[in-house]
Each structure stands twice: as C-alpha cells, then as structure tokens.
Coordinates of C-alpha atoms in Angstrom, one line a residue:
M1 CA 0.0 0.0 0.0
S2 CA 1.1 3.6 -0.5
A3 CA 0.2 6.8 1.2
N4 CA 0.9 10.4 0.1
I5 CA 2.6 12.3 3.0
S6 CA 2.1 16.0 2.9
L7 CA 5.1 17.5 4.7
I8 CA 4.4 21.2 4.9
P9 CA 1.2 22.5 3.2
G10 CA 2.0 24.0 -0.2
A11 CA 5.7 23.0 -0.1
I12 CA 7.4 19.6 -0.4
A13 CA 5.3 16.4 -1.0
A14 CA 6.7 12.9 -0.5
T15 CA 5.5 9.4 -1.0
L16 CA 6.1 6.8 1.6
I17 CA 5.8 3.2 0.3
L18 CA 4.8 0.7 2.9
T19 CA 5.0 -3.0 2.1
A20 CA 2.8 -5.6 3.7
C21 CA 5.5 -6.5 6.1
G22 CA 6.1 -2.8 6.9
K23 CA 9.9 -3.0 6.6
S24 CA 10.8 -1.2 3.4
F25 CA 11.4 2.5 2.9
S26 CA 11.7 3.8 -0.6
S27 CA 13.6 6.9 -1.6
V28 CA 11.2 9.8 -1.3
K29 CA 11.0 11.8 -4.6
L30 CA 10.7 15.5 -4.0
T31 CA 9.5 18.3 -6.3
N32 CA 13.1 19.5 -6.7
G33 CA 14.4 16.0 -7.7
S34 CA 16.3 15.2 -4.5
S35 CA 15.5 12.1 -2.5
L36 CA 15.1 10.9 1.1
V37 CA 17.5 8.0 1.6
G38 CA 15.9 5.0 3.2
R39 CA 17.0 2.4 5.7
N40 CA 18.9 0.2 3.4
E41 CA 21.8 2.7 3.1
A42 CA 24.3 1.6 5.7
V43 CA 26.6 4.6 5.5
A44 CA 25.6 8.1 4.5
D45 CA 27.5 10.3 2.1
I46 CA 29.2 12.7 4.5
S47 CA 31.4 14.5 2.0
D48 CA 31.3 18.3 1.6
S49 CA 30.7 20.0 -1.7
S50 CA 34.3 19.5 -2.8
G51 CA 34.0 15.7 -2.3
T52 CA 36.5 15.6 0.6
S53 CA 35.7 13.9 3.8
K54 CA 34.9 16.1 6.8
S55 CA 37.4 16.0 9.6
N56 CA 36.4 14.3 12.9
T57 CA 39.2 15.8 14.9
T58 CA 36.9 16.6 17.8
S59 CA 36.1 16.1 21.5
S60 CA 32.7 14.7 20.7
E61 CA 32.2 11.1 19.5
V62 CA 29.0 11.8 17.6
L63 CA 28.6 14.5 15.0
V64 CA 26.0 15.7 12.5
S65 CA 26.2 15.3 8.8
G66 CA 23.1 16.2 6.8
R67 CA 20.1 14.2 8.2
Y68 CA 22.4 11.7 10.0
F69 CA 24.3 11.3 13.2
V70 CA 27.8 9.9 12.5
D71 CA 30.4 8.4 14.8
K72 CA 34.1 9.2 15.0
N73 CA 34.7 6.8 12.0
N74 CA 32.2 8.7 9.8
K75 CA 29.7 5.8 10.0
V76 CA 26.0 6.5 10.4
I77 CA 24.8 5.9 14.0
R78 CA 21.3 5.7 15.3
L79 CA 20.8 7.0 18.8
R80 CA 18.9 4.3 20.7
S81 CA 18.2 6.2 23.9
M82 CA 16.5 5.8 27.3
N83 CA 15.3 8.6 29.5
W84 CA 16.6 8.3 33.1
D85 CA 15.0 10.9 35.4
G86 CA 16.2 12.0 38.8
F87 CA 18.3 15.2 38.6
N88 CA 15.2 17.0 37.4
D89 CA 13.1 16.3 40.5
R90 CA 13.4 16.3 44.3
S91 CA 15.1 12.9 44.4
L92 CA 18.3 14.7 43.1
M93 CA 19.7 11.4 42.0
L94 CA 19.0 8.9 39.1
H95 CA 15.9 7.0 39.9
G96 CA 16.2 3.4 41.1
L97 CA 19.6 3.6 42.8
D98 CA 17.8 3.2 46.1
I99 CA 16.8 -0.2 44.9
Q100 CA 19.4 -1.5 42.5
Q101 CA 23.1 -1.1 41.8
F102 CA 24.0 1.5 39.1
D103 CA 26.1 -1.1 37.2
T104 CA 23.2 -3.6 37.1
V105 CA 20.9 -1.1 35.5
V106 CA 23.5 0.1 33.0
E107 CA 24.4 -3.4 31.9
L108 CA 20.7 -4.3 31.5
M109 CA 20.2 -1.3 29.1
K110 CA 23.4 -2.2 27.1
Q111 CA 22.3 -5.8 26.8
V112 CA 19.0 -4.8 25.1
G113 CA 20.7 -2.4 22.7
I114 CA 20.5 1.0 24.4
N115 CA 23.5 3.1 23.4
S116 CA 22.6 6.5 24.9
I117 CA 20.9 8.2 27.8
R118 CA 18.8 11.3 27.8
L119 CA 19.6 12.8 31.2
P120 CA 17.1 15.5 32.4
F121 CA 18.2 18.1 34.9
A122 CA 16.7 21.1 36.6
N123 CA 18.4 24.5 37.0
E124 CA 17.6 24.5 40.7
M125 CA 19.7 21.4 41.2
L126 CA 22.9 23.2 40.0
S127 CA 22.7 25.8 42.8
I128 CA 22.2 23.5 45.8
T129 CA 25.4 23.6 48.0
Q130 CA 24.7 20.8 50.5
P131 CA 24.7 17.0 49.9
K132 CA 21.2 15.7 49.4
T133 CA 21.7 12.0 48.3
S134 CA 19.5 9.8 50.4
E135 CA 20.9 7.2 52.8
T136 CA 19.2 4.4 50.9
V137 CA 21.1 5.4 47.8
L138 CA 24.4 5.8 49.7
L139 CA 24.1 2.3 51.1
R140 CA 24.5 1.0 47.6
H141 CA 26.7 3.8 46.2
P142 CA 29.0 5.1 49.0
Y143 CA 31.1 7.0 46.5
L144 CA 28.3 9.6 46.4
R145 CA 28.7 10.5 50.1
G146 CA 29.5 14.2 50.7
L147 CA 28.8 15.2 47.1
T148 CA 26.5 18.1 46.3
P149 CA 23.8 17.5 43.7
K150 CA 25.9 19.1 41.0
Q151 CA 28.9 17.1 41.9
A152 CA 26.8 13.9 42.0
F153 CA 25.4 14.9 38.6
V154 CA 28.9 15.1 37.1
E155 CA 29.9 11.8 38.8
M156 CA 27.0 9.9 37.4
V157 CA 27.5 11.3 33.9
R158 CA 31.1 10.2 34.2
R159 CA 30.1 6.7 35.1
L160 CA 27.5 6.5 32.3
T161 CA 30.1 7.5 29.7
N162 CA 32.8 5.3 31.2
A163 CA 30.4 2.5 30.7
G164 CA 30.4 3.2 27.0
L165 CA 27.0 5.1 26.8
Y166 CA 26.5 8.4 25.0
V167 CA 24.8 11.1 27.1
I168 CA 22.5 13.9 26.0
L169 CA 21.8 16.4 28.7
D170 CA 18.3 17.8 28.8
N171 CA 17.4 21.1 30.6
H172 CA 14.0 19.7 31.6
Q173 CA 12.8 22.5 33.9
T174 CA 13.9 25.3 36.1
T175 CA 12.5 24.1 39.4
M176 CA 12.5 20.5 40.7
D177 CA 8.8 20.2 40.4
Y178 CA 7.1 18.1 37.7
Y179 CA 4.7 19.9 35.4
G180 CA 6.2 23.2 36.6
E181 CA 4.1 25.4 34.4
N182 CA 1.8 25.6 37.4
A183 CA 4.7 27.3 39.2
G184 CA 5.6 29.6 36.3
D185 CA 8.0 27.0 34.9
G186 CA 6.8 26.4 31.3
L187 CA 9.3 28.7 29.7
W188 CA 13.1 28.9 29.8
F189 CA 12.7 31.9 32.2
S190 CA 10.2 32.8 34.9
E191 CA 9.3 35.5 37.4
S192 CA 12.2 34.4 39.6
F193 CA 14.6 33.0 37.0
S194 CA 15.9 35.2 34.2
E195 CA 16.9 34.3 30.7
R196 CA 20.4 35.6 31.6
Q197 CA 20.5 33.0 34.5
W198 CA 19.4 30.3 32.1
L199 CA 22.2 31.2 29.6
E200 CA 24.8 31.3 32.5
D201 CA 23.6 27.8 33.7
W202 CA 24.1 26.4 30.2
S203 CA 27.5 28.0 30.0
L204 CA 28.4 26.3 33.3
V205 CA 27.1 22.9 32.1
A206 CA 29.0 23.2 28.9
Q207 CA 32.2 23.9 30.8
L208 CA 31.6 20.9 33.1
F209 CA 31.4 18.5 30.2
Q210 CA 33.3 20.1 27.4
S211 CA 36.1 17.5 27.5
N212 CA 33.9 14.4 27.9
S213 CA 33.7 13.2 24.4
R214 CA 30.7 10.9 25.1
V215 CA 28.6 13.8 26.3
I216 CA 27.6 14.4 22.7
G217 CA 25.0 17.1 23.0
Y218 CA 22.5 19.3 24.8
E219 CA 18.7 19.5 24.5
L220 CA 18.2 23.2 25.3
R221 CA 14.8 22.9 27.0
N222 CA 12.0 20.4 27.5
E223 CA 8.6 21.2 26.0
V224 CA 8.7 25.0 25.9
R225 CA 5.2 26.4 26.5
A226 CA 3.3 29.2 28.2
A227 CA 3.5 29.3 32.0
I228 CA 1.1 30.2 34.7
L229 CA 2.2 33.2 36.8
K230 CA 1.9 33.5 40.6
N231 CA -1.2 35.7 40.2
G232 CA -2.9 33.0 38.2
T233 CA -2.6 34.6 34.8
K234 CA -0.9 32.9 31.8
T235 CA 2.1 34.2 29.9
P236 CA 1.9 34.7 26.2
E237 CA 2.6 31.6 24.1
P238 CA 6.3 31.3 23.0
K239 CA 6.8 31.5 19.2
W240 CA 9.4 30.4 16.7
G241 CA 10.6 33.8 15.5
G242 CA 9.1 37.3 15.6
G243 CA 11.5 38.8 18.1
G244 CA 10.9 39.7 21.7
A245 CA 11.1 38.0 25.1
Y246 CA 9.0 35.0 24.0
D247 CA 10.9 34.2 20.8
W248 CA 12.2 30.7 21.3
R249 CA 14.2 30.8 18.0
R250 CA 16.1 33.8 19.3
A251 CA 16.8 32.2 22.7
Q252 CA 18.1 29.0 21.1
I253 CA 20.6 31.0 19.0
L254 CA 21.9 32.8 22.1
V255 CA 22.4 29.6 24.1
A256 CA 24.0 27.8 21.1
K257 CA 26.6 30.5 20.9
K258 CA 27.2 30.1 24.7
I259 CA 27.7 26.4 24.5
W260 CA 29.8 26.4 21.3
S261 CA 32.1 28.9 22.8
H262 CA 33.3 26.0 25.0
N263 CA 33.1 23.2 22.4
S264 CA 31.8 23.8 18.9
K265 CA 31.5 20.0 18.2
K266 CA 28.7 19.3 20.7
I267 CA 25.3 18.7 19.2
I268 CA 22.6 21.4 19.9
F269 CA 19.2 19.7 19.9
L270 CA 16.7 22.4 18.7
S271 CA 13.0 22.0 19.5
G272 CA 9.7 23.7 18.6
V273 CA 7.2 25.2 20.9
G274 CA 4.3 23.5 22.8
Y275 CA 5.1 19.9 23.6
N276 CA 8.0 19.4 21.2
F277 CA 5.8 17.8 18.6
Y278 CA 6.0 20.5 15.9
I279 CA 9.2 21.9 14.5
G280 CA 7.6 23.6 11.4
G281 CA 9.1 26.9 12.3
A282 CA 12.5 25.5 11.3
Y283 CA 11.1 24.7 7.9
Y284 CA 10.2 28.3 7.2
T285 CA 13.0 30.1 9.1
P286 CA 15.8 27.6 9.9
I287 CA 18.7 28.8 12.0
S288 CA 21.5 29.6 9.6
P289 CA 25.2 29.0 10.2
I290 CA 26.0 32.7 10.1
E291 CA 23.5 33.4 12.9
V292 CA 25.5 31.1 15.3
G293 CA 29.0 31.9 13.9
Q294 CA 29.6 28.3 12.7
T295 CA 30.4 27.1 9.2
H296 CA 29.1 23.6 10.0
P297 CA 26.8 23.9 13.0
H298 CA 26.0 20.6 14.7
F299 CA 22.2 21.0 15.0
A300 CA 19.7 18.3 15.4
Y301 CA 16.0 18.4 16.2
S302 CA 14.3 17.0 19.4
V303 CA 10.7 15.8 19.0
H304 CA 8.2 14.3 21.4
I305 CA 5.4 12.0 20.5
Y306 CA 2.6 10.6 22.6
G307 CA -0.7 9.0 21.7
W308 CA -2.7 11.7 23.3
Y309 CA -1.1 14.5 21.1
E310 CA -3.2 16.2 18.5
D311 CA -2.4 17.6 15.0
N312 CA -0.8 21.0 15.8
Q313 CA -1.9 22.4 12.5
K314 CA -5.5 21.2 13.0
V315 CA -5.7 19.6 9.6
L316 CA -6.9 16.4 11.2
T317 CA -9.3 16.1 14.2
G318 CA -8.6 13.7 17.0
R319 CA -5.8 12.5 19.1
L320 CA -3.0 10.5 17.4
H321 CA -4.2 7.2 18.9
Q322 CA -7.6 7.8 17.3
L323 CA -6.2 8.3 13.7
T324 CA -5.5 5.8 11.0
K325 CA -1.9 4.8 10.3
E326 CA -1.9 6.9 7.1
Q327 CA -3.2 9.9 9.0
Q328 CA -0.6 9.5 11.8
Y329 CA 2.1 9.4 9.2
E330 CA 0.7 12.5 7.5
V331 CA 0.9 14.4 10.8
Y332 CA 4.4 13.2 11.4
G333 CA 5.5 14.3 8.0
R334 CA 4.1 17.8 8.4
N335 CA 5.3 18.2 12.0
F336 CA 8.9 16.9 11.7
G337 CA 9.4 14.4 8.9
F338 CA 10.4 17.1 6.4
A339 CA 13.7 17.7 8.4
I340 CA 15.3 14.4 7.2
V341 CA 15.0 15.4 3.5
Q342 CA 18.6 15.8 2.4
N343 CA 20.2 19.0 1.1
Q344 CA 17.7 21.5 2.4
T345 CA 18.4 24.6 4.5
F346 CA 16.5 22.9 7.3
T347 CA 18.0 19.4 7.0
A348 CA 19.2 17.9 10.3
P349 CA 18.8 14.6 12.2
V350 CA 15.6 14.1 14.1
W351 CA 15.8 12.5 17.5
V352 CA 12.4 11.5 19.0
S353 CA 13.8 12.1 22.5
E354 CA 10.5 11.2 24.2
F355 CA 7.8 8.7 23.3
G356 CA 6.1 6.1 25.4
V357 CA 2.9 4.6 26.6
S358 CA 1.5 3.9 30.1
N359 CA 1.3 0.4 31.4
L360 CA -2.4 1.2 32.0
Y361 CA -2.7 0.2 28.4
N362 CA -0.5 -2.8 28.6
T363 CA -3.1 -5.5 27.8
A364 CA -4.8 -4.1 24.7
N365 CA -8.0 -5.8 25.7
D366 CA -10.5 -2.9 25.1
A367 CA -11.0 -0.3 22.5
T368 CA -9.0 2.5 24.0
E369 CA -6.1 0.2 24.9
W370 CA -6.1 -1.2 21.4
Q371 CA -5.9 2.3 20.0
Y372 CA -2.8 3.1 22.1
W373 CA -1.2 -0.2 21.0
Y374 CA -2.1 0.6 17.4
H375 CA -0.5 4.1 17.6
F376 CA 2.6 2.7 19.4
H377 CA 3.0 -0.1 16.9
N378 CA 2.7 2.4 13.9
L379 CA 5.1 4.8 15.5
I380 CA 7.8 2.2 15.9
D381 CA 7.3 1.2 12.2
Y382 CA 7.7 4.9 11.3
L383 CA 10.9 5.2 13.3
N384 CA 12.4 2.1 11.8
L385 CA 11.4 3.0 8.3
G386 CA 13.1 6.3 8.5
Q387 CA 15.9 5.0 10.7
I388 CA 15.1 7.9 13.1
S389 CA 16.9 8.1 16.4
Y390 CA 14.8 7.8 19.6
G391 CA 14.6 8.0 23.3
Y392 CA 12.0 6.0 25.2
Y393 CA 10.3 7.7 28.2
T394 CA 11.1 6.4 30.7
L395 CA 13.4 3.9 32.3
S396 CA 11.8 4.4 35.7
S397 CA 9.7 1.7 37.4
Y398 CA 6.7 2.6 39.5
Y399 CA 8.6 0.8 42.3
T400 CA 10.1 4.1 43.5
K401 CA 8.3 6.1 46.2
N402 CA 6.3 9.2 45.6
T403 CA 8.9 12.0 45.7
W404 CA 6.5 14.4 47.5
N405 CA 5.2 12.0 50.1
Q406 CA 7.9 9.6 51.1
S407 CA 5.5 7.6 53.3
Y408 CA 3.5 6.7 50.2
D409 CA 4.9 3.5 48.6
C410 CA 3.7 3.0 45.1
R411 CA 4.2 -0.8 45.3
S412 CA 1.8 -1.3 48.3
N413 CA -0.8 1.3 47.1
I414 CA -0.9 0.5 43.4
S415 CA -4.6 -0.4 43.5
E416 CA -5.4 2.9 45.2
Y417 CA -3.4 4.6 42.5
Y418 CA -5.3 3.0 39.7
Q419 CA -8.6 4.0 41.4
S420 CA -7.4 7.6 41.8
T421 CA -6.7 8.1 38.1
I422 CA -9.6 9.0 35.9
Y423 CA -9.4 8.9 32.1
S424 CA -11.6 11.2 29.9
N425 CA -11.5 10.9 26.1
G426 CA -8.1 9.1 26.3
S427 CA -6.5 11.9 28.2
P428 CA -5.3 11.5 31.8
V429 CA -6.9 13.5 34.6
F430 CA -4.7 13.2 37.5
G431 CA -6.0 12.0 40.8
K432 CA -4.6 12.1 44.4
N433 CA -1.1 13.5 44.5
H434 CA -0.6 13.0 40.7
Y435 CA 0.4 9.4 41.2
E436 CA 0.9 8.8 37.5
L437 CA 3.8 11.3 37.6
Y438 CA 5.5 9.9 40.6
C439 CA 4.6 6.3 40.3
N440 CA 5.5 6.5 36.7
T441 CA 3.4 4.1 34.7
Y442 CA 5.4 4.9 31.6
G443 CA 8.4 3.1 33.2
I444 CA 9.8 0.2 31.3
L445 CA 11.6 -1.7 34.1
S446 CA 10.3 -4.5 36.4
L447 CA 9.6 -3.7 40.0
G448 CA 13.2 -4.7 41.0
W449 CA 14.9 -2.6 38.4
D450 CA 16.7 -5.7 37.2
A451 CA 14.7 -6.7 34.1
L452 CA 12.4 -5.2 31.5
A453 CA 8.7 -5.3 32.4
S454 CA 6.3 -7.7 30.8
G455 CA 3.6 -6.8 28.3
W456 CA 3.2 -5.6 24.7
R457 CA 5.1 -2.4 25.3
V458 CA 8.4 -4.3 25.7
S459 CA 7.5 -6.6 22.8
E460 CA 7.0 -3.6 20.6
L461 CA 10.2 -1.9 21.9
R462 CA 12.3 -4.9 21.0
R463 CA 11.5 -4.1 17.3
L464 CA 13.4 -0.9 17.8
L465 CA 16.3 -2.5 19.7
Q466 CA 17.0 -5.3 17.2

C-alpha cells in the first residue's frame, strides 16, 4: 500500500511506500528532484561539496552530517536512547539507585541495545550547595557521600560515559517540580529566574562536560510552553521567531553560541514550541550557520510523540491514537518528517527524545487500549522505516516512592493509584497527588529494576532494539 505524505502544506510532498511487512522504505521523490535516503543505506555520504571527507578531529564522539548522526569513524549511527530521570526532581539522583546497583541497571540497558541516555536536569539542582543524596542510595553507592547534587550529577554522567554510553543532557525544567508550568516554569525563564541566568547555567554545564567526548549534546529545554504566573494569569505563548522575550528561536541562537564557545562540536538539539511535537518553524525560518557563527553547526531536532497528542496544524481532528496509520504518518511528515529530507536549508537529524505509553494500556483488551497499542506499533514502524533516532520515556519503574510523600509507597498502594486516576477521552486527569507522575506508569523496568517489564510495550520496543 502507499500513502501520500504532505510534509508542509504547499511545499514539499513525499511518497512513503509501505509493504505488507512494513519493513521497506523507498527513496522519497521530491519536487526538486532530490531524495530521502531509506533504511537500506548503511553509510551516508558525508562529503562536503568539494568531495572531501569532513574531519572528525573533535572532543565529541558523535557529530552531525546532513540528516544523519555519524560516529568518529564517519559511520552513520542511530541513537537508541532511554530517559533516566532524577536530577530534574526532588530525588536529586538517578531513579532506582535506592533499589538497585547502578552497574546492574546500566548493563541491562546495554544488553538490550541502548547506546545513549537522555539525562534530564533542573536548573535549581545546580545551585544547591549541600549534599542531598538519600541514605538508601548511599548504602549501595557510597562513592556519592558528601557530594552536592551538581557534583553527584557530574559523577553519574562520568560513570555512564565510562560504561560506554553516550549522554545527551536535557534542561528539563527550572525548578525541581514536575509539570512546573503551574509554578511559572513552562518557559526557559520565569518571574524568579531570568533568561540571563538560564544562559549562564548552560555555560556552566558546557564547561563541566566540554572534555567528555561521550557527552555528545544538549537538549536546550524540554517542551517550551506558556507558564502560569503567581497571580494565576498565563504568559503569552512562545513563538518560533518574531523577536521579543517569547521568541524561542532567538533564545536558542543565544544559548547555542554560549555552548559552542566552549566546544563547537557538541550537538545542539533544537525544539519547537508547545510539547516538542511540531518543528515547522524550522522549515520556514531555519537557524543559519551565520547566525551562530559556525560554518558547520552541529544542529539536530528533538521531537516528542505521545498517543494523546493532536495535530498541531488542526488539519486532522482527534488524538494521534484515534487516527489511522496513514493519518498518523501525514501528521508526522508535516510536523517533523520534512527535516530528514537531504540537502535543504532545514536538514538535520531528528531524535524523538520522548515517546512512550502507560502500562495502564499494557493489555490491549479494550477499544482505548487497542488504539494506544495501534499508535505505538505504527510509530515504531515509522521510526524504523526512516531510521530515526529515539529515546523511550522512561526507564523508571513505579517501584520508587512518591517523591513528594515519602511515606507513600507505590508498590503497596498500586490499587489505590489505579482508582485515583480517571481517564476522559483518552487523556489522563490526575487524581490524588498525581500518582501517575511519581509512580511513573510509563516506566519500562520491572519492580526490582533488574529486568524489562512484561507486556506488549516491551515486545514492541524490541522491534526498535534489534
């Protein structure tokens, strides 16, 4: 079967050919005669216009060439990432280390094919001057005793990279509160945290990791969106371009310059506005090399995809999990798929740094659960067809305790948690203490943090990890 995929209305149109087995990806013919290379090309052409190979004399082991990530040997590499929370919330440590040894968790990820970690952090964490690691974590990891959160952050990144994993640091939020827009934390700045402070924090982080070649890049901010102020009013929506305080394009240029002043080979992961699903602004007004002072800027795009997302451009009605496969692919093409078309001003690798599904839908035994399975299955097909890099959200198991109420144990109260979460039209309405956020049902590990969980989510993920 075939489906016409409209990338950006009135611009480039592409044809994605899907075979019955869903495993072939044709070259996509464009109006200008160029093509989108499919999965069967093992190594990309990474020569410059003169035909000479680009130099990889660098302190970063992964670089950008056209739509591809390439390793130090100029070979195309696909980032197969896992999100590992902790330094972005009040635990101030990678989740699960109160339950399992760090080395055990890392080896498990490597055994199933994970080669990189998206490591979220909060700005607030960087400024804490007293040790905060819990005694339960210290019992298993005594080398963390006496370290401040920032020092512990550096140490755990060092251990991840020493274990052979790549790390991408994600500035997830300003404060250590989940869903911080309710505390004025949806933007990269707030009433109590200026854009200048944000830039200075990124400069600090870039200095901390400039010589670690396996810290390959930085995701500048997670899901930039309007924030709710202390007086209850909402800020203007951020925009891609247009100038002014809420211009996210402008802010990304400023921070890219800051980071690249320390190491110009680190990858800057650009994102759109909203919930990181739409990067169409980069189609119309991509950030040019001259704007960041680089002849070959190492830009990539970060995208998030969840079944409850909707078509940002309102061409199609309904949430992604309610659409047909062809409709889902149409939305993907318009929202971000255009970016992997070679030899365009906007061309760059796409990294789907967050996607996932709750284990509430882990049985696919009713209509809504089937829709979530269908969306997840189709998304994995799409990522494989385009050989698009990804990062599953999240590693965490719901085994960990509620970070706000340490007396609440998610294991012994899981039935109460299920009863406290109400679903309306496929979208979560959070119940008592936001248990879904803290007893994270998107987690992919077993209760003991020593194996992958059971169910169709893992079966589907194995198709990405092969």
